[in-house]
């Protein structure tokens, strides 16, 4: 069954604003990953946060993880039109377990 | 220079036909996957191979058969295609899953069954 659930399903903002997407999951995880998918393309890995980490940064991306609430958030600061894409969280229980993806948040950044 | 490449990009065929999708990765990864993305963007794993051996086989109809001739290739053959098979199929690869290696995806094959 599906593990991650992102919200909102869709988000529309103006260039320069920050975008926040949330992901909730149900079972214990080893790590959580965020991916971006541009229209008509494959998913691209953005950032991985391990279960013993609370926050991680990569450029304009900031990811937080709250294992007590089983939730994660992805913040994109100073958004650009090129950030327009769908963003997916994926949970990893570790070992040879499969990576399970949520349904994604569709982000539109208007110029 | 494409890391994970899959062909064809588009596949339009009629119900009942048999078709194959090919995937190759030049990243030296040991593990390869097939994912199916439906019209609502939900991405679900179908199969996973590690060094040519099947390690994940989700509840997928027997009409779907993966084949891995070597660790750089994972092909997907689909028999007796049905309307419900219409979707985008993604190939991906990674280092062994332990340690949380991220997945590298191809650009997908959009399959349309008419």
Tab-separated table of N, CA, C and O in Angstrom, chain B:
chain	number	residue	atom	x	y	z
B	1	UNK	N	25.498	9.974	-23.667
B	1	UNK	CA	25.866	10.353	-22.323
B	1	UNK	C	24.726	10.116	-21.333
B	1	UNK	O	24.880	10.315	-20.128
B	2	UNK	N	23.543	9.706	-21.825
B	2	UNK	CA	22.394	9.494	-20.942
B	2	UNK	C	22.692	8.349	-19.988
B	2	UNK	O	23.181	7.308	-20.388
B	3	UNK	N	22.416	8.549	-18.706
B	3	UNK	CA	22.750	7.569	-17.696
B	3	UNK	C	21.834	6.348	-17.761
B	3	UNK	O	22.288	5.217	-17.780
B	4	UNK	N	20.519	6.607	-17.772
B	4	UNK	CA	19.545	5.540	-17.891
B	4	UNK	C	18.708	5.850	-19.127
B	4	UNK	O	18.033	6.870	-19.162
B	5	UNK	N	18.796	4.987	-20.098
B	5	UNK	CA	18.062	5.248	-21.336
B	5	UNK	C	17.094	4.115	-21.606
B	5	UNK	O	17.429	2.947	-21.429
B	6	UNK	N	15.915	4.477	-22.020
B	6	UNK	CA	14.912	3.475	-22.324
B	6	UNK	C	14.281	3.781	-23.670
B	6	UNK	O	14.110	4.933	-24.040
B	7	UNK	N	13.955	2.737	-24.394
B	7	UNK	CA	13.341	2.874	-25.713
B	7	UNK	C	12.207	1.880	-25.859
B	7	UNK	O	12.268	0.766	-25.320
B	8	UNK	N	11.153	2.249	-26.591
B	8	UNK	CA	10.976	3.568	-27.216
B	8	UNK	C	10.446	4.599	-26.226
B	8	UNK	O	10.074	4.239	-25.111
B	9	UNK	N	10.380	5.847	-26.618
B	9	UNK	CA	9.822	6.892	-25.768
B	9	UNK	C	8.288	6.851	-25.800
B	9	UNK	O	7.625	7.123	-24.810
B	10	UNK	N	7.764	6.549	-26.984
B	10	UNK	CA	6.315	6.414	-27.137
B	10	UNK	C	6.017	5.071	-27.790
B	10	UNK	O	6.748	4.620	-28.670
B	11	UNK	N	4.930	4.450	-27.345
B	11	UNK	CA	4.536	3.158	-27.889
B	11	UNK	C	3.013	3.129	-27.954
B	11	UNK	O	2.341	3.185	-26.926
B	12	UNK	N	2.492	3.095	-29.158
B	12	UNK	CA	1.045	3.025	-29.364
B	12	UNK	C	0.745	1.701	-30.030
B	12	UNK	O	1.332	1.373	-31.065
B	13	UNK	N	-0.144	0.926	-29.448
B	13	UNK	CA	-0.406	-0.401	-29.968
B	13	UNK	C	-1.846	-0.808	-29.672
B	13	UNK	O	-2.535	-0.151	-28.879
B	14	UNK	N	-2.272	-1.876	-30.269
B	14	UNK	CA	-3.645	-2.325	-30.072
B	14	UNK	C	-3.733	-3.411	-29.012
B	14	UNK	O	-2.750	-4.119	-28.737
B	15	UNK	N	-4.889	-3.522	-28.446
B	15	UNK	CA	-5.149	-4.576	-27.464
B	15	UNK	C	-4.785	-5.936	-28.038
B	15	UNK	O	-5.008	-6.204	-29.223
B	16	UNK	N	-4.211	-6.775	-27.195
B	16	UNK	CA	-3.882	-8.136	-27.610
B	16	UNK	C	-2.476	-8.293	-28.148
B	16	UNK	O	-1.967	-9.413	-28.240
B	17	UNK	N	-1.848	-7.170	-28.506
B	17	UNK	CA	-0.481	-7.263	-29.038
B	17	UNK	C	0.538	-7.529	-27.927
B	17	UNK	O	0.257	-7.349	-26.742
B	18	UNK	N	1.732	-7.941	-28.355
B	18	UNK	CA	2.863	-8.130	-27.437
B	18	UNK	C	3.900	-7.070	-27.763
B	18	UNK	O	4.222	-6.845	-28.934
B	19	UNK	N	4.437	-6.435	-26.714
B	19	UNK	CA	5.438	-5.388	-26.945
B	19	UNK	C	6.543	-5.464	-25.907
B	19	UNK	O	6.355	-6.016	-24.816
B	20	UNK	N	7.686	-4.875	-26.258
B	20	UNK	CA	8.815	-4.836	-25.331
B	20	UNK	C	9.330	-3.419	-25.175
B	20	UNK	O	9.283	-2.619	-26.114
B	21	UNK	N	9.820	-3.120	-23.986
B	21	UNK	CA	10.489	-1.859	-23.691
B	21	UNK	C	11.894	-2.218	-23.208
B	21	UNK	O	12.061	-3.117	-22.384
B	22	UNK	N	12.878	-1.478	-23.748
B	22	UNK	CA	14.254	-1.790	-23.387
B	22	UNK	C	14.825	-0.706	-22.482
B	22	UNK	O	14.460	0.464	-22.568
B	23	UNK	N	15.722	-1.119	-21.611
B	23	UNK	CA	16.371	-0.176	-20.707
B	23	UNK	C	17.840	-0.534	-20.538
B	23	UNK	O	18.189	-1.716	-20.377
B	24	UNK	N	18.669	0.505	-20.549
B	24	UNK	CA	20.099	0.319	-20.367
B	24	UNK	C	20.624	1.415	-19.462
B	24	UNK	O	20.196	2.572	-19.559
B	25	UNK	N	21.534	1.073	-18.572
B	25	UNK	CA	22.175	2.086	-17.733
B	25	UNK	C	23.694	1.937	-17.825
B	25	UNK	O	24.212	0.835	-17.870
B	26	UNK	N	24.356	3.101	-17.871
B	26	UNK	CA	25.819	3.106	-17.971
B	26	UNK	C	26.452	3.669	-16.707
B	26	UNK	O	27.545	4.234	-16.751
B	27	UNK	N	25.746	3.517	-15.589
B	27	UNK	CA	26.235	4.058	-14.318
B	27	UNK	C	26.993	3.018	-13.496
B	27	UNK	O	27.490	3.343	-12.425
B	28	UNK	N	27.021	1.792	-13.978
B	28	UNK	CA	27.693	0.739	-13.218
B	28	UNK	C	26.902	0.275	-12.003
B	28	UNK	O	27.468	-0.343	-11.093
B	29	UNK	N	25.619	0.582	-11.985
B	29	UNK	CA	24.781	0.172	-10.860
B	29	UNK	C	24.470	-1.315	-10.904
B	29	UNK	O	24.443	-1.935	-11.965
B	30	UNK	N	24.238	-1.852	-9.694
B	30	UNK	CA	23.915	-3.272	-9.605
B	30	UNK	C	22.417	-3.552	-9.673
B	30	UNK	O	22.002	-4.663	-9.974
B	31	UNK	N	21.621	-2.565	-9.334
B	31	UNK	CA	20.192	-2.779	-9.187
B	31	UNK	C	19.410	-1.964	-10.197
B	31	UNK	O	19.690	-0.787	-10.405
B	32	UNK	N	18.431	-2.603	-10.815
B	32	UNK	CA	17.573	-1.933	-11.786
B	32	UNK	C	16.121	-2.224	-11.469
B	32	UNK	O	15.800	-3.251	-10.856
B	33	UNK	N	15.255	-1.303	-11.918
B	33	UNK	CA	13.845	-1.370	-11.545
B	33	UNK	C	12.949	-1.020	-12.741
B	33	UNK	O	13.361	-0.303	-13.639
B	34	UNK	N	11.714	-1.498	-12.650
B	34	UNK	CA	10.648	-0.981	-13.495
B	34	UNK	C	9.550	-0.427	-12.603
B	34	UNK	O	9.115	-1.089	-11.641
B	35	UNK	N	9.160	0.820	-12.901
B	35	UNK	CA	8.054	1.463	-12.213
B	35	UNK	C	6.972	1.795	-13.228
B	35	UNK	O	7.258	2.077	-14.388
B	36	UNK	N	5.728	1.810	-12.768
B	36	UNK	CA	4.599	2.197	-13.605
B	36	UNK	C	3.983	3.454	-13.002
B	36	UNK	O	3.711	3.494	-11.794
B	37	UNK	N	3.796	4.486	-13.838
B	37	UNK	CA	3.145	5.716	-13.384
B	37	UNK	C	1.810	5.869	-14.098
B	37	UNK	O	1.773	5.960	-15.325
B	38	UNK	N	0.738	5.913	-13.311
B	38	UNK	CA	-0.580	5.976	-13.927
B	38	UNK	C	-0.957	7.426	-14.260
B	38	UNK	O	-0.167	8.347	-14.064
B	39	UNK	N	-2.167	7.585	-14.736
B	39	UNK	CA	-2.609	8.906	-15.205
B	39	UNK	C	-2.692	9.927	-14.065
B	39	UNK	O	-2.682	11.127	-14.307
B	40	UNK	N	-2.761	9.433	-12.826
B	40	UNK	CA	-2.803	10.355	-11.677
B	40	UNK	C	-1.418	10.567	-11.082
B	40	UNK	O	-1.275	11.071	-9.971
B	41	UNK	N	-0.410	10.173	-11.819
B	41	UNK	CA	0.994	10.383	-11.433
B	41	UNK	C	1.456	9.458	-10.318
B	41	UNK	O	2.563	9.633	-9.801
B	42	UNK	N	0.621	8.481	-9.932
B	42	UNK	CA	1.037	7.563	-8.888
B	42	UNK	C	2.077	6.605	-9.443
B	42	UNK	O	1.863	5.952	-10.456
B	43	UNK	N	3.214	6.518	-8.765
B	43	UNK	CA	4.341	5.723	-9.223
B	43	UNK	C	4.434	4.458	-8.374
B	43	UNK	O	4.587	4.534	-7.161
B	44	UNK	N	4.358	3.309	-9.040
B	44	UNK	CA	4.357	2.052	-8.296
B	44	UNK	C	5.418	1.106	-8.850
B	44	UNK	O	5.540	0.953	-10.065
B	45	UNK	N	6.180	0.501	-7.947
B	45	UNK	CA	7.225	-0.419	-8.401
B	45	UNK	C	6.598	-1.692	-8.963
B	45	UNK	O	5.563	-2.165	-8.483
B	46	UNK	N	7.226	-2.216	-9.996
B	46	UNK	CA	6.775	-3.475	-10.576
B	46	UNK	C	7.795	-4.570	-10.282
B	46	UNK	O	7.472	-5.625	-9.763
B	47	UNK	N	9.039	-4.312	-10.665
B	47	UNK	CA	10.101	-5.309	-10.511
B	47	UNK	C	11.404	-4.633	-10.096
B	47	UNK	O	11.635	-3.462	-10.368
B	48	UNK	N	12.256	-5.434	-9.472
B	48	UNK	CA	13.606	-4.993	-9.172
B	48	UNK	C	14.559	-6.159	-9.380
B	48	UNK	O	14.274	-7.281	-8.971
B	49	UNK	N	15.671	-5.877	-10.021
B	49	UNK	CA	16.700	-6.879	-10.257
B	49	UNK	C	17.997	-6.399	-9.628
B	49	UNK	O	18.349	-5.219	-9.722
B	50	UNK	N	18.731	-7.324	-9.025
B	50	UNK	CA	20.062	-7.019	-8.516
B	50	UNK	C	21.037	-7.998	-9.144
B	50	UNK	O	20.917	-9.208	-8.951
B	51	UNK	N	21.967	-7.485	-9.908
B	51	UNK	CA	22.934	-8.343	-10.604
B	51	UNK	C	22.245	-9.474	-11.365
B	51	UNK	O	22.590	-10.640	-11.214
B	52	UNK	N	21.263	-9.119	-12.124
B	52	UNK	CA	20.508	-10.034	-12.992
B	52	UNK	C	19.544	-10.935	-12.249
B	52	UNK	O	18.869	-11.751	-12.861
B	53	UNK	N	19.473	-10.816	-10.927
B	53	UNK	CA	18.549	-11.669	-10.188
B	53	UNK	C	17.335	-10.880	-9.719
B	53	UNK	O	17.462	-9.781	-9.180
B	54	UNK	N	16.155	-11.472	-9.878
B	54	UNK	CA	14.921	-10.827	-9.464
B	54	UNK	C	14.855	-10.758	-7.947
B	54	UNK	O	14.980	-11.779	-7.271
B	55	UNK	N	14.675	-9.537	-7.403
B	55	UNK	CA	14.576	-9.427	-5.954
B	55	UNK	C	13.243	-8.859	-5.496
B	55	UNK	O	12.836	-9.062	-4.365
B	56	UNK	N	12.574	-8.112	-6.352
B	56	UNK	CA	11.249	-7.607	-6.025
B	56	UNK	C	10.329	-7.920	-7.184
B	56	UNK	O	10.647	-7.618	-8.330
B	57	UNK	N	9.215	-8.556	-6.873
B	57	UNK	CA	8.224	-8.849	-7.905
B	57	UNK	C	6.870	-8.530	-7.292
B	57	UNK	O	6.314	-9.327	-6.541
B	58	UNK	N	6.401	-7.314	-7.538
B	58	UNK	CA	5.128	-6.892	-6.978
B	58	UNK	C	3.983	-7.639	-7.638
B	58	UNK	O	4.191	-8.422	-8.572
B	59	UNK	N	2.802	-7.416	-7.140
B	59	UNK	CA	1.641	-8.086	-7.695
B	59	UNK	C	1.364	-7.527	-9.080
B	59	UNK	O	0.634	-6.544	-9.246
B	60	UNK	N	2.006	-8.135	-10.043
B	60	UNK	CA	1.885	-7.694	-11.430
B	60	UNK	C	1.378	-8.881	-12.238
B	60	UNK	O	1.814	-10.006	-12.004
B	61	UNK	N	0.458	-8.650	-13.178
B	61	UNK	CA	-0.024	-9.781	-13.993
B	61	UNK	C	1.109	-10.532	-14.666
B	61	UNK	O	2.149	-9.955	-15.019
B	62	UNK	N	0.905	-11.838	-14.842
B	62	UNK	CA	1.925	-12.675	-15.481
B	62	UNK	C	2.233	-12.247	-16.912
B	62	UNK	O	3.238	-12.676	-17.490
B	63	UNK	N	1.385	-11.405	-17.468
B	63	UNK	CA	1.620	-10.914	-18.828
B	63	UNK	C	2.865	-10.035	-18.885
B	63	UNK	O	3.411	-9.790	-19.962
B	64	UNK	N	3.307	-9.552	-17.724
B	64	UNK	CA	4.503	-8.718	-17.666
B	64	UNK	C	5.691	-9.603	-17.292
B	64	UNK	O	5.664	-10.271	-16.240
B	65	UNK	N	6.715	-9.606	-18.122
B	65	UNK	CA	7.883	-10.425	-17.805
B	65	UNK	C	9.156	-9.613	-18.024
B	65	UNK	O	9.461	-9.189	-19.138
B	66	UNK	N	9.886	-9.367	-16.951
B	66	UNK	CA	11.168	-8.665	-17.085
B	66	UNK	C	12.259	-9.651	-17.457
B	66	UNK	O	12.185	-10.832	-17.135
B	67	UNK	N	13.282	-9.109	-18.136
B	67	UNK	CA	14.429	-9.944	-18.478
B	67	UNK	C	15.683	-9.099	-18.350
B	67	UNK	O	15.760	-7.993	-18.877
B	68	UNK	N	16.668	-9.645	-17.659
B	68	UNK	CA	17.918	-8.924	-17.451
B	68	UNK	C	19.067	-9.753	-18.014
B	68	UNK	O	19.604	-10.625	-17.326
B	69	UNK	N	19.492	-9.471	-19.254
B	69	UNK	CA	20.592	-10.239	-19.852
B	69	UNK	C	21.933	-9.983	-19.166
B	69	UNK	O	22.795	-10.854	-19.145
B	70	UNK	N	22.093	-8.793	-18.618
B	70	UNK	CA	23.289	-8.458	-17.835
B	70	UNK	C	22.916	-7.324	-16.908
B	70	UNK	O	21.820	-6.763	-17.021
B	71	UNK	N	23.787	-6.959	-16.011
B	71	UNK	CA	23.370	-6.009	-14.965
B	71	UNK	C	23.162	-4.593	-15.489
B	71	UNK	O	22.635	-3.748	-14.785
B	72	UNK	N	23.546	-4.339	-16.727
B	72	UNK	CA	23.347	-3.016	-17.309
B	72	UNK	C	22.036	-2.907	-18.085
B	72	UNK	O	21.682	-1.824	-18.555
B	73	UNK	N	21.339	-4.001	-18.253
B	73	UNK	CA	20.124	-4.016	-19.054
B	73	UNK	C	18.973	-4.678	-18.302
B	73	UNK	O	19.159	-5.717	-17.653
B	74	UNK	N	17.807	-4.069	-18.412
B	74	UNK	CA	16.591	-4.679	-17.878
B	74	UNK	C	15.448	-4.345	-18.824
B	74	UNK	O	15.058	-3.183	-18.940
B	75	UNK	N	14.975	-5.356	-19.517
B	75	UNK	CA	13.913	-5.159	-20.484
B	75	UNK	C	12.583	-5.620	-19.898
B	75	UNK	O	12.543	-6.451	-18.990
B	76	UNK	N	11.520	-5.077	-20.448
B	76	UNK	CA	10.181	-5.428	-19.987
B	76	UNK	C	9.351	-5.875	-21.172
B	76	UNK	O	9.168	-5.118	-22.122
B	77	UNK	N	8.871	-7.100	-21.116
B	77	UNK	CA	8.032	-7.627	-22.182
B	77	UNK	C	6.608	-7.757	-21.669
B	77	UNK	O	6.392	-8.234	-20.547
B	78	UNK	N	5.682	-7.297	-22.477
B	78	UNK	CA	4.278	-7.343	-22.075
B	78	UNK	C	3.484	-8.113	-23.120
B	78	UNK	O	3.483	-7.747	-24.301
B	79	UNK	N	2.826	-9.178	-22.691
B	79	UNK	CA	2.000	-9.980	-23.589
B	79	UNK	C	0.541	-9.555	-23.509
B	79	UNK	O	0.079	-9.040	-22.470
B	80	UNK	N	-0.172	-9.795	-24.581
B	80	UNK	CA	-1.636	-9.611	-24.608
B	80	UNK	C	-2.047	-8.290	-23.957
B	80	UNK	O	-2.783	-8.260	-22.963
B	81	UNK	N	-1.550	-7.216	-24.517
B	81	UNK	CA	-1.775	-5.898	-23.923
B	81	UNK	C	-3.253	-5.581	-23.736
B	81	UNK	O	-4.096	-5.928	-24.578
B	82	UNK	N	-3.569	-4.925	-22.619
B	82	UNK	CA	-4.934	-4.520	-22.286
B	82	UNK	C	-4.995	-2.999	-22.159
B	82	UNK	O	-3.974	-2.339	-21.953
B	83	UNK	N	-6.223	-2.472	-22.251
B	83	UNK	CA	-6.400	-1.019	-22.161
B	83	UNK	C	-5.796	-0.457	-20.872
B	83	UNK	O	-5.196	0.611	-20.859
B	84	UNK	N	-5.972	-1.216	-19.779
B	84	UNK	CA	-5.489	-0.769	-18.480
B	84	UNK	C	-3.973	-0.728	-18.350
B	84	UNK	O	-3.453	-0.219	-17.352
B	85	UNK	N	-3.279	-1.251	-19.347
B	85	UNK	CA	-1.807	-1.197	-19.315
B	85	UNK	C	-1.292	0.162	-19.757
B	85	UNK	O	-0.098	0.450	-19.614
B	86	UNK	N	-2.178	0.984	-20.290
B	86	UNK	CA	-1.763	2.321	-20.722
B	86	UNK	C	-1.242	3.103	-19.526
B	86	UNK	O	-1.933	3.252	-18.511
B	87	UNK	N	-0.022	3.589	-19.632
B	87	UNK	CA	0.639	4.285	-18.525
B	87	UNK	C	2.014	4.714	-19.031
B	87	UNK	O	2.382	4.435	-20.173
B	88	UNK	N	2.757	5.360	-18.141
B	88	UNK	CA	4.168	5.648	-18.440
B	88	UNK	C	5.011	4.684	-17.612
B	88	UNK	O	4.833	4.576	-16.398
B	89	UNK	N	5.908	3.996	-18.278
B	89	UNK	CA	6.755	3.013	-17.613
B	89	UNK	C	8.160	3.585	-17.487
B	89	UNK	O	8.750	4.036	-18.468
B	90	UNK	N	8.673	3.563	-16.253
B	90	UNK	CA	10.001	4.114	-15.988
B	90	UNK	C	10.960	3.013	-15.567
B	90	UNK	O	10.644	2.196	-14.701
B	91	UNK	N	12.122	3.063	-16.164
B	91	UNK	CA	13.226	2.231	-15.734
B	91	UNK	C	14.090	3.074	-14.794
B	91	UNK	O	14.185	4.300	-14.958
B	92	UNK	N	14.686	2.447	-13.818
B	92	UNK	CA	15.566	3.163	-12.895
B	92	UNK	C	16.689	2.240	-12.463
B	92	UNK	O	16.599	1.009	-12.611
B	93	UNK	N	17.743	2.829	-11.932
B	93	UNK	CA	18.842	2.016	-11.420
B	93	UNK	C	19.393	2.660	-10.164
B	93	UNK	O	19.173	3.846	-9.896
B	94	UNK	N	20.105	1.858	-9.380
B	94	UNK	CA	20.751	2.381	-8.178
B	94	UNK	C	21.872	1.428	-7.779
B	94	UNK	O	21.924	0.279	-8.235
B	95	UNK	N	22.734	1.915	-6.899
B	95	UNK	CA	23.651	1.008	-6.218
B	95	UNK	C	22.806	0.116	-5.312
B	95	UNK	O	21.605	0.354	-5.175
B	96	UNK	N	23.386	-0.879	-4.710
B	96	UNK	CA	22.582	-1.703	-3.815
B	96	UNK	C	21.791	-0.860	-2.839
B	96	UNK	O	22.247	0.179	-2.389
B	97	UNK	N	20.578	-1.269	-2.507
B	97	UNK	CA	19.643	-0.447	-1.782
B	97	UNK	C	20.099	-0.120	-0.369
B	97	UNK	O	19.719	0.882	0.195
B	98	UNK	N	20.955	-0.986	0.176
B	98	UNK	CA	21.426	-0.709	1.531
B	98	UNK	C	22.129	0.641	1.548
B	98	UNK	O	22.902	0.966	0.680
B	99	UNK	N	21.856	1.424	2.542
B	99	UNK	CA	22.461	2.745	2.627
B	99	UNK	C	21.633	3.816	1.981
B	99	UNK	O	21.985	4.988	2.015
B	100	UNK	N	20.522	3.413	1.375
B	100	UNK	CA	19.619	4.414	0.828
B	100	UNK	C	20.085	5.038	-0.462
B	100	UNK	O	19.883	6.228	-0.678
B	101	UNK	N	20.710	4.277	-1.311
B	101	UNK	CA	21.157	4.833	-2.592
B	101	UNK	C	19.984	5.397	-3.373
B	101	UNK	O	18.959	4.737	-3.510
B	102	UNK	N	20.097	6.617	-3.906
B	102	UNK	CA	18.993	7.198	-4.669
B	102	UNK	C	18.828	6.485	-6.008
B	102	UNK	O	19.750	5.868	-6.530
B	103	UNK	N	17.638	6.597	-6.546
B	103	UNK	CA	17.348	6.011	-7.843
B	103	UNK	C	17.629	7.012	-8.954
B	103	UNK	O	17.396	8.213	-8.800
B	104	UNK	N	18.127	6.483	-10.069
B	104	UNK	CA	18.323	7.279	-11.277
B	104	UNK	C	17.318	6.770	-12.309
B	104	UNK	O	17.337	5.584	-12.646
B	105	UNK	N	16.475	7.661	-12.779
B	105	UNK	CA	15.393	7.259	-13.668
B	105	UNK	C	15.698	7.575	-15.129
B	105	UNK	O	16.373	8.561	-15.446
B	106	UNK	N	15.148	6.736	-16.003
B	106	UNK	CA	15.088	7.077	-17.418
B	106	UNK	C	13.953	8.067	-17.629
B	106	UNK	O	13.241	8.429	-16.680
B	107	UNK	N	13.767	8.474	-18.890
B	107	UNK	CA	12.742	9.472	-19.186
B	107	UNK	C	11.372	8.887	-19.490
B	107	UNK	O	10.456	9.615	-19.846
B	108	UNK	N	11.253	7.584	-19.352
B	108	UNK	CA	9.931	6.979	-19.452
B	108	UNK	C	9.552	6.533	-20.847
B	108	UNK	O	10.052	7.047	-21.851
B	109	UNK	N	8.659	5.571	-20.892
B	109	UNK	CA	8.037	5.105	-22.135
B	109	UNK	C	6.532	5.245	-21.955
B	109	UNK	O	5.959	4.624	-21.058
B	110	UNK	N	5.931	6.101	-22.774
B	110	UNK	CA	4.476	6.291	-22.671
B	110	UNK	C	3.802	5.242	-23.541
B	110	UNK	O	3.899	5.286	-24.775
B	111	UNK	N	3.157	4.304	-22.897
B	111	UNK	CA	2.455	3.224	-23.598
B	111	UNK	C	0.970	3.548	-23.691
B	111	UNK	O	0.321	3.820	-22.675
B	112	UNK	N	0.462	3.532	-24.898
B	112	UNK	CA	-0.967	3.750	-25.128
B	112	UNK	C	-1.538	2.529	-25.827
B	112	UNK	O	-1.076	2.164	-26.924
B	113	UNK	N	-2.499	1.905	-25.188
B	113	UNK	CA	-3.137	0.715	-25.767
B	113	UNK	C	-4.535	1.101	-26.241
B	113	UNK	O	-5.333	1.646	-25.465
B	114	UNK	N	-4.793	0.869	-27.507
B	114	UNK	CA	-6.092	1.278	-28.090
B	114	UNK	C	-6.963	0.058	-28.432
B	114	UNK	O	-6.439	-1.065	-28.474
